[in-house]
Amino acid sequence: MAGPLTVDIVAPDRTLWSGTAERVIAPSVEGEIGLLANHEPVLSLLRAGSVRVRGEKGDWSEFPIKRGFVSFDHNIVNIVAEPAESDED
């Protein structure tokens, strides 16, 4: 079995989620992308939608975003995104 993914999801002003996960699903501009361990390297823009993370224990976390980008290489996922609820200011 492949090892876990190391995932960091950050907004411009804070970390939204950081840890290890089994999979990540993100809304790329070319369609939804699912990332599992040992996936090919990816660099993609993200459109409005939800980033979903399945933790190693099977729990799901969801993060609504307006836009962003995802990079994936060597089982490391980095997502920089503008949260959909950022109109607090």
C-alpha positions as semicolon CSV with decimal commas, in nm:
position;residue;x (nm);y (nm);z (nm)
1;M;0,000;0,000;0,000
2;A;0,121;0,348;-0,082
3;G;0,210;0,592;0,194
4;P;-0,002;0,888;0,296
5;L;-0,008;1,228;0,130
6;T;0,136;1,528;0,310
7;V;-0,117;1,808;0,261
8;D;-0,109;2,181;0,326
9;I;-0,410;2,397;0,235
10;V;-0,343;2,765;0,294
11;A;-0,525;3,093;0,245
12;P;-0,333;3,420;0,202
13;D;-0,370;3,490;0,575
14;R;-0,388;3,149;0,748
15;T;-0,354;2,773;0,726
16;L;-0,687;2,604;0,656
17;W;-0,568;2,244;0,697
18;S;-0,236;2,067;0,740
19;G;-0,163;1,700;0,793
20;T;-0,155;1,361;0,628
21;A;-0,435;1,229;0,412
22;E;-0,541;0,936;0,198
23;R;-0,673;1,151;-0,089
24;V;-0,748;1,507;-0,199
25;I;-1,017;1,614;-0,446
26;A;-1,000;1,964;-0,591
27;P;-1,197;2,166;-0,851
28;S;-0,939;2,239;-1,121
29;V;-1,026;2,467;-1,412
30;E;-1,012;2,159;-1,637
31;G;-1,245;1,952;-1,417
32;E;-1,235;1,788;-1,077
33;I;-0,902;1,626;-0,994
34;G;-0,844;1,345;-0,746
35;L;-0,499;1,298;-0,598
36;L;-0,380;0,974;-0,441
37;A;-0,032;0,864;-0,337
38;N;0,216;0,827;-0,624
39;H;0,005;1,034;-0,867
40;E;0,189;1,205;-1,151
41;P;0,315;1,556;-1,067
42;V;0,045;1,821;-1,111
43;L;0,034;2,200;-1,122
44;S;-0,315;2,336;-1,188
45;L;-0,535;2,641;-1,136
46;L;-0,844;2,592;-0,923
47;R;-1,191;2,732;-0,989
48;A;-1,469;2,803;-0,741
49;G;-1,586;2,489;-0,563
50;S;-1,480;2,274;-0,270
51;V;-1,150;2,111;-0,186
52;R;-1,215;1,782;-0,007
53;V;-0,960;1,593;0,199
54;R;-0,999;1,238;0,323
55;G;-0,787;1,187;0,632
56;E;-0,608;0,865;0,709
57;K;-0,890;0,760;0,945
58;G;-1,153;0,803;0,672
59;D;-1,288;1,138;0,791
60;W;-1,364;1,403;0,528
61;S;-1,294;1,777;0,555
62;E;-1,431;2,026;0,304
63;F;-1,311;2,377;0,219
64;P;-1,519;2,602;-0,011
65;I;-1,291;2,820;-0,227
66;K;-1,324;3,100;-0,481
67;R;-1,003;3,021;-0,670
68;G;-0,644;2,909;-0,619
69;F;-0,388;2,658;-0,736
70;V;-0,269;2,310;-0,647
71;S;0,075;2,157;-0,680
72;F;0,149;1,789;-0,627
73;D;0,485;1,610;-0,639
74;H;0,641;1,324;-0,442
75;N;0,320;1,273;-0,239
76;I;0,317;1,635;-0,121
77;V;0,004;1,840;-0,195
78;N;0,016;2,218;-0,161
79;I;-0,301;2,417;-0,219
80;V;-0,312;2,796;-0,201
81;A;-0,668;2,922;-0,223
82;E;-0,898;3,210;-0,148
83;P;-1,168;3,082;0,087
84;A;-1,524;3,138;-0,034
85;E;-1,621;3,297;0,299
86;S;-1,344;3,561;0,299
87;D;-1,591;3,856;0,289
88;E;-1,563;3,897;0,669
89;D;-1,362;4,218;0,649
